Short mmCIF file of C-alpha atoms in Angstrom, two decimals:
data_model
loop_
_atom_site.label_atom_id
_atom_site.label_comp_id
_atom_site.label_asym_id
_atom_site.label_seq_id
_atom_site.Cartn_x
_atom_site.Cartn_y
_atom_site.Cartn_z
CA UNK A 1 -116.50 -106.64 -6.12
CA UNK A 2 -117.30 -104.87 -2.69
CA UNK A 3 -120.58 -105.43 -1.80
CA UNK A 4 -122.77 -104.73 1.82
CA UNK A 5 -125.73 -106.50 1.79
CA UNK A 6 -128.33 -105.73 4.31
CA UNK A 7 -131.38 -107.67 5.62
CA UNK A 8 -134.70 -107.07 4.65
CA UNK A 9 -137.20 -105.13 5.69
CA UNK A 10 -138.92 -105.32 8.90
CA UNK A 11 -142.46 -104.19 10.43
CA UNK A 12 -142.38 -104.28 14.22
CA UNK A 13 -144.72 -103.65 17.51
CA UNK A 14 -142.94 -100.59 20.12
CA UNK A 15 -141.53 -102.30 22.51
CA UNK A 16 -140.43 -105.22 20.51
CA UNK A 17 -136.02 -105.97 20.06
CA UNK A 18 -134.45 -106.07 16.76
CA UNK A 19 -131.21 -106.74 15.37
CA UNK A 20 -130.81 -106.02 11.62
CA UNK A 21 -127.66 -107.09 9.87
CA UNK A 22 -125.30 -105.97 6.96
CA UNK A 23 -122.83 -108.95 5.44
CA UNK A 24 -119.77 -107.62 3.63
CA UNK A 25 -117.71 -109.44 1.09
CA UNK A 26 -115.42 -108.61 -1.60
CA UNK A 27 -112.77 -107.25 1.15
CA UNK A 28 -111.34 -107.69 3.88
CA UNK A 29 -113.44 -107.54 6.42
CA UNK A 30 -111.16 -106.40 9.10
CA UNK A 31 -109.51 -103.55 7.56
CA UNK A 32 -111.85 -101.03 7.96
CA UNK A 33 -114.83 -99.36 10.14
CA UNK A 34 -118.21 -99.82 9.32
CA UNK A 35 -120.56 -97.34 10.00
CA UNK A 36 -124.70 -96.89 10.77
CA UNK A 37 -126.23 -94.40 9.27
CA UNK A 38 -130.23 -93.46 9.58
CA UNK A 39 -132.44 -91.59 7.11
CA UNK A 40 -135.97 -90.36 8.46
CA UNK A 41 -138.55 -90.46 5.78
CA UNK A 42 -138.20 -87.85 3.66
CA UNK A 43 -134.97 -86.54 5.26
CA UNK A 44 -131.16 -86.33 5.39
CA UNK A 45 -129.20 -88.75 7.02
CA UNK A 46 -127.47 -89.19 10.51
CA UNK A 47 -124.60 -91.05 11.40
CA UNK A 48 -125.37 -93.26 14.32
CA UNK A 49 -122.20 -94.93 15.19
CA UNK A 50 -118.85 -96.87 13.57
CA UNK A 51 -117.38 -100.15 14.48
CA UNK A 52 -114.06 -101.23 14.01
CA UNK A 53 -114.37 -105.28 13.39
CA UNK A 54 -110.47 -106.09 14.30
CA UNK A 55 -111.37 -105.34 17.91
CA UNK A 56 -115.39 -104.24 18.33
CA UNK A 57 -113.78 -100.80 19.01
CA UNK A 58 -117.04 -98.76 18.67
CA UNK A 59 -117.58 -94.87 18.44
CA UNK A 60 -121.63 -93.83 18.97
CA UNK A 61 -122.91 -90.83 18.12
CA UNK A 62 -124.16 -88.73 21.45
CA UNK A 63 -127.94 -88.91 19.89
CA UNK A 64 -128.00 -92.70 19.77
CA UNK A 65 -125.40 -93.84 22.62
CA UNK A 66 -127.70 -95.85 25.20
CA UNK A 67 -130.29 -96.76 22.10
CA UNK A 68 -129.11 -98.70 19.77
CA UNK A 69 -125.64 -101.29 20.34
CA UNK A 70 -123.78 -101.83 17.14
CA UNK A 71 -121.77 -105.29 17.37
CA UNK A 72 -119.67 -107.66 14.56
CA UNK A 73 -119.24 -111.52 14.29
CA UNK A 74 -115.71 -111.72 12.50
CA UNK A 75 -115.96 -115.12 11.22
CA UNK A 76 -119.45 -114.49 8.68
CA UNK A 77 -117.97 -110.60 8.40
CA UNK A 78 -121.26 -109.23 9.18
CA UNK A 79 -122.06 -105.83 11.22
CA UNK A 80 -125.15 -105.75 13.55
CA UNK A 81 -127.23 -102.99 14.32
CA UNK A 82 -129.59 -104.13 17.53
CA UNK A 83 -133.05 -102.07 19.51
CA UNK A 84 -133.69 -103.74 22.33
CA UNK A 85 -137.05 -101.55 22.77
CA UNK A 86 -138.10 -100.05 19.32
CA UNK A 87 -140.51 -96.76 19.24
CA UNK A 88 -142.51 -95.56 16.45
CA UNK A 89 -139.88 -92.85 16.12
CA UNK A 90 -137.45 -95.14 15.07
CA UNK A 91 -139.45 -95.82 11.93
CA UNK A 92 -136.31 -95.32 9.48
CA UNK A 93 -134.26 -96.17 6.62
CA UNK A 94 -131.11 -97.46 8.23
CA UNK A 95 -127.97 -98.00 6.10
CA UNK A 96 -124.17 -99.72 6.42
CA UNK A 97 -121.54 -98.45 4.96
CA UNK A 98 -117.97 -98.95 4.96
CA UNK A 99 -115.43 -96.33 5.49
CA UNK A 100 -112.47 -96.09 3.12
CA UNK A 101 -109.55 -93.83 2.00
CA UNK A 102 -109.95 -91.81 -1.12
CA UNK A 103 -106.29 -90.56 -1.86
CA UNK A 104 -105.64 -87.90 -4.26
CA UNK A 105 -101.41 -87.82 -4.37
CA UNK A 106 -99.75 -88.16 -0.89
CA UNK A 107 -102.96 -87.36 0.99
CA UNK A 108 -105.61 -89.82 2.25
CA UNK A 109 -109.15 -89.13 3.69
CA UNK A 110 -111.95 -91.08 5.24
CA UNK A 111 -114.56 -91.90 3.12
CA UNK A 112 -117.60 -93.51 3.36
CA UNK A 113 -117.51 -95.42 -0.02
CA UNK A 114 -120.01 -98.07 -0.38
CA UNK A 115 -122.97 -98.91 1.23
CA UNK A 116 -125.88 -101.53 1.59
CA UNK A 117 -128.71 -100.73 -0.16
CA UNK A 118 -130.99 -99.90 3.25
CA UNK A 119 -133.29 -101.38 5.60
CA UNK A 120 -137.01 -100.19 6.27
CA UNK A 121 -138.02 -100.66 10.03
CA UNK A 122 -141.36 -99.62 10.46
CA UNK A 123 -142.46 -99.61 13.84
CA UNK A 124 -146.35 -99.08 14.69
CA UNK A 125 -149.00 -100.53 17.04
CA UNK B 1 -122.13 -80.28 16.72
CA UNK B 2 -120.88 -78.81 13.15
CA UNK B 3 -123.95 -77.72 10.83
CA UNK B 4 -123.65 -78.08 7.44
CA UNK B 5 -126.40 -75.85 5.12
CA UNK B 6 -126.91 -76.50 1.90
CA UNK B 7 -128.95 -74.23 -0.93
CA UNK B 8 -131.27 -74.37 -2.30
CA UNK B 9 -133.14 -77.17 -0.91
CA UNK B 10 -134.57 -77.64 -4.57
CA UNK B 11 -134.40 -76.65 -7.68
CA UNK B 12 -135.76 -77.17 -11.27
CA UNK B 13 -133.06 -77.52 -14.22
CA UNK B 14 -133.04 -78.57 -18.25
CA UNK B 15 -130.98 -81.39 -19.41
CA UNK B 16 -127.91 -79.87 -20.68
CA UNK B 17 -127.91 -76.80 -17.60
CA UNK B 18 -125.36 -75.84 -15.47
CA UNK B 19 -126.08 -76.24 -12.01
CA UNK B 20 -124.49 -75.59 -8.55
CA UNK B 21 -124.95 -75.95 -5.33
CA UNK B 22 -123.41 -74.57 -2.18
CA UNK B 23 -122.71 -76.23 1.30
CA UNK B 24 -122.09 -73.95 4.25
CA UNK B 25 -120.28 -75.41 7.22
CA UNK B 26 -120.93 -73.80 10.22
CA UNK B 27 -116.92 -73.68 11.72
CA UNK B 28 -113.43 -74.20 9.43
CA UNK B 29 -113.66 -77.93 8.36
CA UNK B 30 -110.54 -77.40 5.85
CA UNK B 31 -111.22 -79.55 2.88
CA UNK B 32 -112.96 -82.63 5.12
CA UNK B 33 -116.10 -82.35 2.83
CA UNK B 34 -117.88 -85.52 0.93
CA UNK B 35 -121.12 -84.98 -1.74
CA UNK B 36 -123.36 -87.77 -2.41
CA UNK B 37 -126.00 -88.48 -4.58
CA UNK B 38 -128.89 -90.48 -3.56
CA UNK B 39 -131.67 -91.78 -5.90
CA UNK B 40 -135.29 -92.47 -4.62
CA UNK B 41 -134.97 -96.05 -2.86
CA UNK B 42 -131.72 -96.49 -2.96
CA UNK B 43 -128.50 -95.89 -1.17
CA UNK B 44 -126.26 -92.96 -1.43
CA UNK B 45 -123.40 -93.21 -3.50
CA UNK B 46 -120.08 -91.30 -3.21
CA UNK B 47 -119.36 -88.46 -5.60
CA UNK B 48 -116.54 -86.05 -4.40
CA UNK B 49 -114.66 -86.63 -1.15
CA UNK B 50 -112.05 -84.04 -0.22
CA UNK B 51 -113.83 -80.86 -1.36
CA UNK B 52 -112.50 -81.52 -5.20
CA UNK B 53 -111.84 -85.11 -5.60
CA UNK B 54 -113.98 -87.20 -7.80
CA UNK B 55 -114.50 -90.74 -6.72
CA UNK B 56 -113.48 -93.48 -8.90
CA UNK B 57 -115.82 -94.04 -11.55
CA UNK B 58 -117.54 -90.48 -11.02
CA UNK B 59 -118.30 -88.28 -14.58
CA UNK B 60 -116.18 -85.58 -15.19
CA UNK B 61 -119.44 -83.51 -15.18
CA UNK B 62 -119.51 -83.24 -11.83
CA UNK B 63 -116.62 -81.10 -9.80
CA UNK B 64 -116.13 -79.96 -6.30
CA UNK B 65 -115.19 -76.43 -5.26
CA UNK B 66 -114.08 -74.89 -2.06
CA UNK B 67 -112.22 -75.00 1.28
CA UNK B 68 -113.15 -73.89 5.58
CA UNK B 69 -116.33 -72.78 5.60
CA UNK B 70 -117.84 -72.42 1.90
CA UNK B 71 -117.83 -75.57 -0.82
CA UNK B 72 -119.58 -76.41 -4.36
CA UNK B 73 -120.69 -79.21 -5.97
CA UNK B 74 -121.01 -78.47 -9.99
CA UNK B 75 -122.52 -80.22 -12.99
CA UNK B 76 -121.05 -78.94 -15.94
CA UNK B 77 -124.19 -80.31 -18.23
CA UNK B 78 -127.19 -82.05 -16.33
CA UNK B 79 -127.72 -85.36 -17.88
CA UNK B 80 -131.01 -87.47 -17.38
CA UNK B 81 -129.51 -89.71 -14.50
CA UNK B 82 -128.41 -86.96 -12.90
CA UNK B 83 -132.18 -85.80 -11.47
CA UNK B 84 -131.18 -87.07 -7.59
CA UNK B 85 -130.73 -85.66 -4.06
CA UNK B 86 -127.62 -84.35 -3.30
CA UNK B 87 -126.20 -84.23 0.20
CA UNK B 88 -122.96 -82.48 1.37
CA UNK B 89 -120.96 -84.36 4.71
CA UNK B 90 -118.09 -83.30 6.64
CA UNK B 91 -115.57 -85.28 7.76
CA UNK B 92 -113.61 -83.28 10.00
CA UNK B 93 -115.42 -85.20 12.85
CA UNK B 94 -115.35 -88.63 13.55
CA UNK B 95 -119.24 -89.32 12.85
CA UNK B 96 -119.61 -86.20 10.36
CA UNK B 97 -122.97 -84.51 9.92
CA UNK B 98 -124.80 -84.09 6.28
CA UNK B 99 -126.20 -81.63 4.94
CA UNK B 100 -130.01 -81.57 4.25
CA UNK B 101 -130.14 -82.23 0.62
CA UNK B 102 -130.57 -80.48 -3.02
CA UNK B 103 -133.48 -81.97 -4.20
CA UNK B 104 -132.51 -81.63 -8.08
CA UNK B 105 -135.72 -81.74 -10.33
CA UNK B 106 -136.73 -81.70 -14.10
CA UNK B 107 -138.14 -78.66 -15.43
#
């Protein structure tokens, strides 16, 4: 069974680092991108980067390049998502999720078909 | 950036209704469109990728319509789990941006 299971939640001081992580099992690991997605309270959600773990090959998107540095360690197949200066803006659920291939026939597309179940950060002096 | 609209933002429906909901992409995405459904507190969860495809283990109540700019998500007869948000997402971009969600509510 694919699973991504995230770390728990986390209350945190602006200014302060983080790193919050997302373990995968039930696959292989290597064979596909995982990706960062945020979801403002009460809002839709934003992609914030993908890593490919074969090689750390990462892809941010423009909003988050420079604020957040997604990262892997291969051997416990776990995906990092790391602030090293939080603000209160970045108060968030934050959710992994894997990105697979739903085929219908000859085709194949990119999917992003299963995901951890979310982190809370909550960031306030 | 491609913007994806989606409408309404809410709406009220029976159990046993026929609802729908449109997602608007603002530029030809071809069929590169995904809809989720997200429960409060939990993660989303894949329902249709490719504009029509259901994803394994997806009810047969629920279809995908559409193709460029104009898609829709249906569900044939509303069922009690099915009271969610819904989000469109395309995929014609590397790091594809979501629509801002059908809130889908008991009446």
């Amino acid at each position: 069974e694919v699973q991504l299971v995230q770390s728990g939640a986390e209350i945190k001081k602006p200014g302060e680092s983080l790193t919050i992580s997302c373990k995968v099992s039930g696959y292989s690991f290597t064979n596909f991108w995982i990706g960062w997605a945020r979801q403002l309270p009460g809002k839709s959600l934003e992609w914030m980067g993908i890593i490919y773990p074969v090689d750390s090959d990462t892809r941010y998107s423009p909003s988050f390049h420079g604020q957040v540095t997604i990262s892997v360690d291969k051997s416990i197949s776990t995906a990092y998502l790391q602030w090293s200066s939080l603000k209160a803006s970045d108060t968030a659920i934050y959710y992994c999720a894997r990105r697979g291939r739903g085929c219908n026939g000859a085709s194949c597309y990119e999917v992003f078909d299963y995901w951890g179940q979310g982190i809370l950060v909550f960031v306030s002096s | 950036d491609i913007q994806m609209t989606q409408s309404p933002s809410s709406l009220s429906a029976s159990v046993g209704d026929r609802v729908t909901i449109t997602c608007r992409a603002s530029q030809n995405i071809n069929n590169y469109l995904s809809w989720y459904q997200q429960k409060p507190g939990k993660a989303p969860k894949l329902l249709i990728f490719a504009a029509s495809n259901l994803h394994i283990g997806v009810p047969s109540r629920f279809s995908g319509s559409g193709s460029a700019t104009d898609f829709t998500l249906t569900i044939s007869s509303l069922q009690p789990e099915d009271f969610a948000t819904y989000f469109c997402q395309q995929s014609f971009t590397t790091l594809g941006t979501f629509g801002q969600g059908t809130k889908v509510e008991i009446k």
